[in-house]
Coordinates of C-alpha atoms in Angstrom, one line a residue:
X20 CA 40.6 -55.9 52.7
X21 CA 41.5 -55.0 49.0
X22 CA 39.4 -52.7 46.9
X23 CA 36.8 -55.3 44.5
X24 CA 35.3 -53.4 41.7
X25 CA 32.7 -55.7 41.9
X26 CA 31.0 -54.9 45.6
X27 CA 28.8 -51.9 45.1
X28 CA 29.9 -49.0 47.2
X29 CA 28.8 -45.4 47.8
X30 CA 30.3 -42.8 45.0
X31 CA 33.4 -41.6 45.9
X32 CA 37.5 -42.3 46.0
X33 CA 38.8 -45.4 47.7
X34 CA 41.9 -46.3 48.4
X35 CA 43.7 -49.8 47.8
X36 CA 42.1 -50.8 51.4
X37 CA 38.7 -50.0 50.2
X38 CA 38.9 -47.1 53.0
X39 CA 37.0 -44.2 50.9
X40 CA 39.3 -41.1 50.9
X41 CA 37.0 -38.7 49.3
X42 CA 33.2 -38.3 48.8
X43 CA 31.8 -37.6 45.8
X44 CA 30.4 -34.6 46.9
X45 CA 34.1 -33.6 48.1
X46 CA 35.7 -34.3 44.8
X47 CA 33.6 -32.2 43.2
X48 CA 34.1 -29.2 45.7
X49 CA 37.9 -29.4 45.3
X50 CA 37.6 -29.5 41.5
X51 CA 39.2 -32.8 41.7
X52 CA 36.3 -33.6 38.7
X53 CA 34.9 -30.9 36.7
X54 CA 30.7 -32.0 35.9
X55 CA 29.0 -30.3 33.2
X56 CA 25.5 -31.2 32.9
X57 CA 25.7 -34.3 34.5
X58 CA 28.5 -35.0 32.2
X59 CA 32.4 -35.5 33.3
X60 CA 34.7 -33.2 31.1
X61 CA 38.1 -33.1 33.4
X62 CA 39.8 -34.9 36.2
X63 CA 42.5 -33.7 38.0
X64 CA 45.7 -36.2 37.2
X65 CA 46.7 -36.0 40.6
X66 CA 43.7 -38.3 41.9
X67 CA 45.3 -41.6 43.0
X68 CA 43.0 -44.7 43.9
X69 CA 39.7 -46.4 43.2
X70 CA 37.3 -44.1 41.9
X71 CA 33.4 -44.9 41.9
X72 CA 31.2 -42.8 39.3
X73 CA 27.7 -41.4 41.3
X74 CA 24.7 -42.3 39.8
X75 CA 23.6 -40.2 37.5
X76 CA 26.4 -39.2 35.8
X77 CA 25.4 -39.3 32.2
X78 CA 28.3 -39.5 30.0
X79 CA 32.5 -39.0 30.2
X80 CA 33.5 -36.7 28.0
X81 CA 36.7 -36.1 25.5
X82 CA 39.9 -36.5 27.1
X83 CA 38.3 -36.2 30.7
X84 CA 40.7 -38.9 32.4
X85 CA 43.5 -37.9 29.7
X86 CA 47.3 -39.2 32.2
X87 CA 45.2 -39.6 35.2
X88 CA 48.2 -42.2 36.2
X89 CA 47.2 -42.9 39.3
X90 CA 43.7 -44.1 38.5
X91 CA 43.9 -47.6 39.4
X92 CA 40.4 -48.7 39.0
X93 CA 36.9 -46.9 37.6
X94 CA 33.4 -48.2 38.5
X95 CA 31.1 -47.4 35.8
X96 CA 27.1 -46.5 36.4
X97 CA 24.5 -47.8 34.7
X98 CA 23.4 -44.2 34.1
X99 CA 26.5 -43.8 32.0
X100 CA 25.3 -43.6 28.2
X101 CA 28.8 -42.0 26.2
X102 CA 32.3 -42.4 27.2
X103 CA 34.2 -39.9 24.9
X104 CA 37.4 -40.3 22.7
X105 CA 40.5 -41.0 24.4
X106 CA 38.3 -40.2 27.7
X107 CA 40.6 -42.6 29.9
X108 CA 44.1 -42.4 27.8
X109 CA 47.3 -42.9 29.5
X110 CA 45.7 -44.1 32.7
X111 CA 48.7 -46.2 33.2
X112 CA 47.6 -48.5 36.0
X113 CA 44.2 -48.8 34.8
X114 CA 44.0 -52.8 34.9
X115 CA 40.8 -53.9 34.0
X116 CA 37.5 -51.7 32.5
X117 CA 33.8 -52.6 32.8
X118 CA 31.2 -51.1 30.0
X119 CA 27.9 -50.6 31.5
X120 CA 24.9 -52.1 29.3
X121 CA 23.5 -48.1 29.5
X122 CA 26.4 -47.3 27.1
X123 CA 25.5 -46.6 23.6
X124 CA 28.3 -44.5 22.4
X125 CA 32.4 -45.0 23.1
X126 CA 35.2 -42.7 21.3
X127 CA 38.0 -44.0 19.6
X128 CA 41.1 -45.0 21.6
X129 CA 38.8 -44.3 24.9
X130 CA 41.1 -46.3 27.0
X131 CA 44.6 -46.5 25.0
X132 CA 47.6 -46.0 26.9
X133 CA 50.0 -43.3 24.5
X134 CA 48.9 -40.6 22.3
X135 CA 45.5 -41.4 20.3
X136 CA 46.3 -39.9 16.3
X137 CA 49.8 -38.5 17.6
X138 CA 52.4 -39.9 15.4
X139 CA 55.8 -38.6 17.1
X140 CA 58.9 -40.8 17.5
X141 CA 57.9 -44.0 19.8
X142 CA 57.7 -43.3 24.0
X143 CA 57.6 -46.2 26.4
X144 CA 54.4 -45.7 28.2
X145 CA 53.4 -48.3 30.7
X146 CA 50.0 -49.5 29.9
X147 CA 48.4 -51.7 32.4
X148 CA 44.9 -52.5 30.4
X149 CA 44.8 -56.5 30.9
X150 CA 40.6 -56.7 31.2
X151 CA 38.1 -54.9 29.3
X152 CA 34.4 -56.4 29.0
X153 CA 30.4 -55.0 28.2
X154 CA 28.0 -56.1 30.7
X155 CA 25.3 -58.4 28.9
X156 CA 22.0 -57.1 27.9
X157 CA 24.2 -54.1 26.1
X158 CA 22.5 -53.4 22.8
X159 CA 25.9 -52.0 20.7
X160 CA 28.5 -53.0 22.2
X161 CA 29.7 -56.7 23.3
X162 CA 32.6 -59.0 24.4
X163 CA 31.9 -61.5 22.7
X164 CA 33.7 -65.3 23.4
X165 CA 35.2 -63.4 27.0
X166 CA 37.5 -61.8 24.0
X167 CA 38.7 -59.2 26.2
X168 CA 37.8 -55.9 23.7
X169 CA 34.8 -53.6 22.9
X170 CA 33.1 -54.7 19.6
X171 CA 30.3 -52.8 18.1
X172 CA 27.5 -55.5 17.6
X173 CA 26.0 -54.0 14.1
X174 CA 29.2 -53.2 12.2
X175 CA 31.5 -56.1 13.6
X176 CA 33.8 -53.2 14.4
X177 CA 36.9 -54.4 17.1
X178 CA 36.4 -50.3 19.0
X179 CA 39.1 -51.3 21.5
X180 CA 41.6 -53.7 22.4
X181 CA 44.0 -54.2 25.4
X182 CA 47.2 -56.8 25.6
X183 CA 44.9 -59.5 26.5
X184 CA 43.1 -59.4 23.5
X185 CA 41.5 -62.4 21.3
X186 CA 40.3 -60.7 18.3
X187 CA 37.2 -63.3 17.2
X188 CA 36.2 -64.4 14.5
X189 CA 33.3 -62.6 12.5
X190 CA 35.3 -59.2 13.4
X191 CA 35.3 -57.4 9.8
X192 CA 37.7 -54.2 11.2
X193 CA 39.6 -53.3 13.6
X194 CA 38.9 -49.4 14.5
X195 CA 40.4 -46.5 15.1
X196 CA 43.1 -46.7 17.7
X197 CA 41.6 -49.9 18.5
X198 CA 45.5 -51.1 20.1
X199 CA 47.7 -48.8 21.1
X200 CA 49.0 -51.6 23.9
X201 CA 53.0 -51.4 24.2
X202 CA 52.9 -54.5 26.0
X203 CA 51.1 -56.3 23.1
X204 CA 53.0 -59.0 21.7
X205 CA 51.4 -61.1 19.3
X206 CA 48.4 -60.6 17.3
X207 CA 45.9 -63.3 15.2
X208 CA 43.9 -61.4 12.4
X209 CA 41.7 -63.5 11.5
X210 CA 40.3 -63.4 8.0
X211 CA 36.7 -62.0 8.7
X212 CA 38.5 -58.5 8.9
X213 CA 38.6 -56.4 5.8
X214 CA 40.4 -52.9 7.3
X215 CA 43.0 -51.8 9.8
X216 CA 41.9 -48.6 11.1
X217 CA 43.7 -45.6 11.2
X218 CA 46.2 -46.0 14.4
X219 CA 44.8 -49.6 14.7
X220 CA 48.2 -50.5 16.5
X221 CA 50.2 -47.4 17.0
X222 CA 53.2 -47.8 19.7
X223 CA 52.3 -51.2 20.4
X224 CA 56.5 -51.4 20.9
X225 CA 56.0 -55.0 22.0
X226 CA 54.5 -56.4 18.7
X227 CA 57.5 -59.0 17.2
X228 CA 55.4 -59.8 13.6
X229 CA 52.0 -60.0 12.2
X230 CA 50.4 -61.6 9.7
X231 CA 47.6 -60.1 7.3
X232 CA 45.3 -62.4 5.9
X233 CA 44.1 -62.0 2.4
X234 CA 40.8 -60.4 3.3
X235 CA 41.9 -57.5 4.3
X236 CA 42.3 -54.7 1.6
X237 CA 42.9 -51.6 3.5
X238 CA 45.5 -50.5 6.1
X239 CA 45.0 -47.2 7.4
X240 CA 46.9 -43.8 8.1
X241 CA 49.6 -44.7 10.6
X242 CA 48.4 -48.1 11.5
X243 CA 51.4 -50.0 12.6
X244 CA 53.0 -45.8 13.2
X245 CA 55.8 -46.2 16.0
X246 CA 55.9 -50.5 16.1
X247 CA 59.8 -50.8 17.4
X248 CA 59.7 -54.0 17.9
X249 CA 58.4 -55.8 14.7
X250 CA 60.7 -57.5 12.9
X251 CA 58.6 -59.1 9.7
X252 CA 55.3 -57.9 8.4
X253 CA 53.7 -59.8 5.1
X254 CA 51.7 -57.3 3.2
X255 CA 49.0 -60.0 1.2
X256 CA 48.2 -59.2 -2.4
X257 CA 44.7 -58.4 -1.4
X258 CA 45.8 -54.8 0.0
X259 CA 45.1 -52.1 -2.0
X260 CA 45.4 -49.3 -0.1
X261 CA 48.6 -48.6 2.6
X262 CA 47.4 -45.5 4.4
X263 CA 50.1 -42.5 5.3
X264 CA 52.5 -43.6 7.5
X265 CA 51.3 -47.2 8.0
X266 CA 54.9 -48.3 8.9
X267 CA 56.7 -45.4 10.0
X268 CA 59.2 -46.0 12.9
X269 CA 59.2 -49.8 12.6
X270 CA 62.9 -49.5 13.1
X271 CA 63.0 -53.0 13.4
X272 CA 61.6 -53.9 9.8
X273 CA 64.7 -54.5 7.7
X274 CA 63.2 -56.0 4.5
X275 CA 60.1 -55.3 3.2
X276 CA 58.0 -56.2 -0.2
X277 CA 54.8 -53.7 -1.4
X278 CA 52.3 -56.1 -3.2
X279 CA 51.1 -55.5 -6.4
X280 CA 48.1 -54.5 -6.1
X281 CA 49.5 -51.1 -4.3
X282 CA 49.5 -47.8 -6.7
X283 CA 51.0 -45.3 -4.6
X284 CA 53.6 -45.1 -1.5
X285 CA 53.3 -42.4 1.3
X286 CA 55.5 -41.8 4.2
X287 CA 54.3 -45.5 4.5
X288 CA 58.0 -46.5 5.9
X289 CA 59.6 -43.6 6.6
X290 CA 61.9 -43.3 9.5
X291 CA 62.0 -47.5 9.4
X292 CA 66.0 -47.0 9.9
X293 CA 66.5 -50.9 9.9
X294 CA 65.3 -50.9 6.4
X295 CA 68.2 -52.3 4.0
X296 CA 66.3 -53.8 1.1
X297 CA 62.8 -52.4 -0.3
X298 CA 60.9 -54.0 -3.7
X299 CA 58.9 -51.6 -5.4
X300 CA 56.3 -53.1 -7.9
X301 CA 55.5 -52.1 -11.3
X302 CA 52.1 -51.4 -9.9
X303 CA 53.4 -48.2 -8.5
X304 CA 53.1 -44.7 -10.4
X305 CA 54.0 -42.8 -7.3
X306 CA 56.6 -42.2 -4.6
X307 CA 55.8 -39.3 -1.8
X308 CA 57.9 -40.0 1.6
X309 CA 57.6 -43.5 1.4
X310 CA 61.6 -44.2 3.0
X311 CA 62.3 -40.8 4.0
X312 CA 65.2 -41.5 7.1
X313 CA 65.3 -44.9 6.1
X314 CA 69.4 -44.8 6.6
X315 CA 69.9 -48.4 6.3
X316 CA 68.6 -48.2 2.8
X317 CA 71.8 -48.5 0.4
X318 CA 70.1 -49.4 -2.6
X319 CA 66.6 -48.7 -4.8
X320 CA 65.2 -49.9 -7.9
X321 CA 62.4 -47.3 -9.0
X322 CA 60.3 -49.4 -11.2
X323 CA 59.5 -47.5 -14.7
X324 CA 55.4 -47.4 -13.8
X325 CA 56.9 -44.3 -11.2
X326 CA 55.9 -41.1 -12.9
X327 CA 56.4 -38.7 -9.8
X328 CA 59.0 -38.9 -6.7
X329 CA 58.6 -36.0 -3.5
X330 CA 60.7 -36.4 -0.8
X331 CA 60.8 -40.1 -1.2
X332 CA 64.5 -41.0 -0.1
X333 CA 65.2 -37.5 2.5
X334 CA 67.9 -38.2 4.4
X335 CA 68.6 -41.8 3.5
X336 CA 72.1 -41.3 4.3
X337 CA 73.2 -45.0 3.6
X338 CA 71.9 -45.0 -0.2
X339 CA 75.1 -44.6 -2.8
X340 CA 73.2 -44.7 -5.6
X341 CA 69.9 -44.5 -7.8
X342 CA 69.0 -45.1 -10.8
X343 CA 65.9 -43.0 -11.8
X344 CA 63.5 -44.4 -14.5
X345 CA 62.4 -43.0 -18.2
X346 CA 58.8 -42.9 -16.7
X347 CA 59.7 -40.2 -14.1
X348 CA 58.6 -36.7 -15.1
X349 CA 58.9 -35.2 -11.8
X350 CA 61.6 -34.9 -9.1
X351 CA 59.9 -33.3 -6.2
X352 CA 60.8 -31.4 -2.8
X353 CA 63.6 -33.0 -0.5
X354 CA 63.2 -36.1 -2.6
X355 CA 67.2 -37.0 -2.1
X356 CA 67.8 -34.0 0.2
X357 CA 70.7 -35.2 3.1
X358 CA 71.1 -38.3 1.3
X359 CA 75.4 -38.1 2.5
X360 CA 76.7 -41.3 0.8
X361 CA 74.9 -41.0 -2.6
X362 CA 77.9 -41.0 -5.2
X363 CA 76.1 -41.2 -8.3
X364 CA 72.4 -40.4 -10.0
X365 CA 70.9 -40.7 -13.8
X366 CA 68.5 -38.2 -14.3
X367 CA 66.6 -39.5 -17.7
X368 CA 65.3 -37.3 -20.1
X369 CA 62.1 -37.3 -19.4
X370 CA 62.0 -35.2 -16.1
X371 CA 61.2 -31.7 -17.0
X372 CA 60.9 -30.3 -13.1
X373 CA 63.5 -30.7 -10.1
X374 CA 61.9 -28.9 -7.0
X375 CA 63.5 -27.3 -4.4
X376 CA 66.2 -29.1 -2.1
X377 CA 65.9 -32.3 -4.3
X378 CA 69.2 -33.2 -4.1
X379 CA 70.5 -30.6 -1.0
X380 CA 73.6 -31.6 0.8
X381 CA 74.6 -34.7 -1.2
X382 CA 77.7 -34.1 0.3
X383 CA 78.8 -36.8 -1.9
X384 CA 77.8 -36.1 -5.3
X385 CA 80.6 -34.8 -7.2
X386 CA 79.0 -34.7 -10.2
X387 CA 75.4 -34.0 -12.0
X388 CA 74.4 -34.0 -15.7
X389 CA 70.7 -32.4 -15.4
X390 CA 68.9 -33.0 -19.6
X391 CA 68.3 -30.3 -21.2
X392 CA 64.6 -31.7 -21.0
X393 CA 64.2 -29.8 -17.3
X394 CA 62.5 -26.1 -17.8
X395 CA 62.2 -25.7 -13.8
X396 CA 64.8 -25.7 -11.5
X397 CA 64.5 -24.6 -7.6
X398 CA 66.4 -22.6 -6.6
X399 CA 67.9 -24.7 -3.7
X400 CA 67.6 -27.7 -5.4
X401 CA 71.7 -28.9 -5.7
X402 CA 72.9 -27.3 -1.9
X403 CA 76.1 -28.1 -1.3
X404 CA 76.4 -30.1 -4.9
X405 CA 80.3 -29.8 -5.9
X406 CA 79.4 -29.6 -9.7
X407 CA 76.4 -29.5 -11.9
X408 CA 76.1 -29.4 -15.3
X409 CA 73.2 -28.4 -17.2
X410 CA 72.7 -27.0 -20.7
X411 CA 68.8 -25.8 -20.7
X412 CA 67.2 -22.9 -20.0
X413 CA 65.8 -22.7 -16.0
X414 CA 67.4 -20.0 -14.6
X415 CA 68.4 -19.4 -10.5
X416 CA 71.9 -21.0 -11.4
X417 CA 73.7 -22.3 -9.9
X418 CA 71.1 -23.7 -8.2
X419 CA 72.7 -23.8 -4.4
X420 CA 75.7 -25.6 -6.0
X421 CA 79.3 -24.9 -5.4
X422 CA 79.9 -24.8 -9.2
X423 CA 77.3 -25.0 -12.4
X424 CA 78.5 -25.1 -15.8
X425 CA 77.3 -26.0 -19.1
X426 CA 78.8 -29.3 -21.2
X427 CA 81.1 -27.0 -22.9
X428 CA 82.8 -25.6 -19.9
X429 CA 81.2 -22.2 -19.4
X430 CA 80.2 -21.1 -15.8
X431 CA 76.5 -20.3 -15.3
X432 CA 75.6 -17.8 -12.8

C-alpha cells in the first residue's frame, strides 16, 4: 500500500508504505519540528517521508521547510491560516501541494524549488512541484480552471506557479517568485497580465522562449535572472519599465532589441555571454550595468539620447570598439573596465567626468585622447592603458596608465 495524501490519517511521519515512522508527539521531542505558538518555524532537513500536519497547528512560518529534500509529501490542516515566504523552498521531491480553504495568507515563492530573491550564477536544482491546488470554499486564494497555481481571488495575482502551470485568463500579474521551476519549459502570458513580478521566473533553466503580450508594461527586478536556456525573448512596446537584472544570466539570449518606450537600462542583461548584437533606442538617457560580462558582445551603438554610462560594458572582453555619443556627459565606474579586445574609443567633448577604473586593463588600447572638456579624472581610471593623452587640468596623472602625456609630447606625472 502506497502513502495517498488524500486518506486522512493520524498526525505524524509516514513512510512511502503508509507505515507511520514517527508520531507527532515524537517529532516534536526530537526537535525534528520546532512549534512556536502553535506555529511551525523549523524542520529538521534530515526528515524523509510523508509528513501529516496535527490539527491545530496554526500557521508555517518563514523558511520553516527551507531544503527539507526528503519531504516527499505534506498534508495540510484545515486549522492552518498562513504559510510563510519560501516556507517549503527547495523541497525537491515535493510533488504535489494542497492549500487548505483555512488559509488566508501565503509568502512569496512559498513552494519554489532554488533560492527565492537570490540572484547568483544559475544551479541545477531538481524541482519536483507538478500539482498545486486550493481546496474550494477558500475565500483568497483559488485554482481556478484546475490551473495548477495559487491565485489570489481579489487582486488576480498568479502567487505561485509549478511546471504544470496554465496561467488563465483574467490573471493581471504574475507575483513575486511566482516560477522559480527549472523544469518549466514553455509559458503562455496571456494578455490580461499587466506585470512580471520581481523573480517571476528566476532559474527556470528549462524555459526555451517567451512571448510578452502588449498589456504588460512592467517587468520586474530580476525576473527572467538566471534563464539558461532561453534562446528569444520579444520585449513589446508596451513595456516601460525593465526592472534590475531582468535578463541577467540568459546566456542563451544572443540578440536582443529594448523597445522604445524604455528610458533607462540596469544590469538588465548583464552576464547574458551569448549576447553578440544589442539595439539601444533613442528612448534611452541612461546606461548603468546593462551588458556588464556580456563577452560575446563585439559591437555597440550608444544612441545620442544617452547622457550617463556606469559600468555598462565591464568586462565585455569581445567588444573592439565604441563609439561614445556628443550627448554623454558622464563616463562612470568600471564602465569599460576588463574590456581586453577594445582597440579603439572617441571620447566626445562633452564628457567632463571619467570615474574610477572606466577604462582599467584595456589591455588593448594603445592609445587615448581624453578632451580637454574633462575636469575629473579617477585616479584608476586608465590601469594598464599603454598611452593617454590629455591636455586639461584633473590632476592624479597618469591616471593608472603606463604613460600620460599632453598633445605636445610632455610627460604628465
Amino acid at each position: 500500500v502506497s502513502f495517498d495524501p488524500s486518506v486522512p490519517r493520524e498526525a505524524g511521519l509516514y513512510d512511502s508504505n503508509a507505515n507511520q515512522v514517527k508520531t507527532w508527539d515524537a517529532l516534536i521531542d526530537d526537535g525534528t519540528i520546532t512549534l512556536n505558538d502553535n506555529i511551525i518555524s523549523r524542520c529538521s532537513v534530515s526528515i524523509s517521508g510523508n509528513l501529516v500536519i496535527k490539527d491545530g497547528v496554526t500557521g508555517i512560518g518563514n523558511s520553516a521547510f527551507n531544503q527539507c529534500r526528503n519531504l516527499t509529501n505534506v498534508t495540510i490542516p484545515g486549522s492552518v491560516t498562513s504559510i510563510g515566504a519560501s516556507a517549503f523552498v527547495q523541497c525537491t521531491e515535493l510533488t504535489s501541494v494542497t492549500i487548505p480553504d483555512s488559509v488566508t495568507s501565503i509568502g512569496s515563492g512559498a513552494f519554489c524549488c532554488g533560492d527565492v530573491g537570490g540572484f547568483g550564477e544559475y544551479e541545477s536544482i531538481k524541482d519536483s512541484l507538478e500539482s498545486i491546488s486550493v481546496a474550494e470554499g477558500n475565500t483568497v486564494y483559488d485554482s481556478r480552471n484546475n490551473c495548477n497555481a495559487i491565485i489570489k481571488t481579489e487582486t488576480n495575482e498568479l502567487v505561485q506557479g509549478c511546471k504544470n502551470t496554465v496561467i488563465p485568463d483574467g490573471v493581471t500579474s504574475i507575483g513575486r517568485s511566482a516560477f522559480n521551476c527549472s523544469r518549466l519549459t514553455s509559458v503562455t502570458i496571456p494578455d490580461s497580465v499587466t506585470s512580471l513580478g520581481d523573480y517571476a521566473f528566476q532559474h527556470c533553466a528549462g524555459l526555451t522562449g517567451v512571448t510578452i503580450p502588449d498589456s504588460v508594461t512592467s517587468i520586474g527586478d530580476w525576473a527572467f535572472n538566471c534563464c539558461v536556456g532561453l534562446t528569444s525573448v520579444t520585449i513589446p512596446n508596451s513595456v516601460t519599465s525593465l526592472g534590475i537584472g531582468a535578463f541577467r544570466a540568459c546566456s542563451g539570449l544572443t540578440s536582443v532589441t529594448i523597445p522604445d518606450s524604455v528610458t533607462s537600462i540596469r544590469s538588465v542583461f548583464a552576464n547574458c555571454s551569448g549576447l553578440t548584437s544589442v539595439t539601444i533606442p533613442d528612448s534611452v538617457t541612461s546606461i548603468d550595468g546593462a551588458f556588464a560580462f556580456c563577452s560575446g558582445l563585439t559591437s555597440v551603438t550608444i544612441p545620442d539620447s544617452v547622457t550617463s554610462i556606469d559600468g555598462a560594458f565591464r568586462a565585455c572582453s569581445g567588444l573592439t570598439s565604441v563609439t561614445i555619443p556628443d550627448s554623454v556627459t558622464s563616463i562612470g565606474e568600471d564602465t569599460f573596465s576588463s574590456c581586453s579586445g577594445l582597440t579603439s574609443v572617441t571620447i566626445p567633448d562633452s564628457v567632463t567626468r571619467i570615474d574610477n577604473w572606466a577604462f582599467a586593463f584595456c589591455s588593448g588600447l594603445t592609445s587615448v585622447t581624453i578632451p580637454s572638456t574633462v575636469n575629473s579624472i579617477g585616479s584608476s581610471a586608465f590601469v594598464d592603458v599603454q598611452l593617454v593623452i590629455y591636455d586639461g587640468t584633473s590632476g592624479n596623472a597618469p591616471w593608472g596608465a603606463i604613460k600620460a602625456m599632453r598633445s605636445d609630447g610632455t610627460v604628465l606625472r
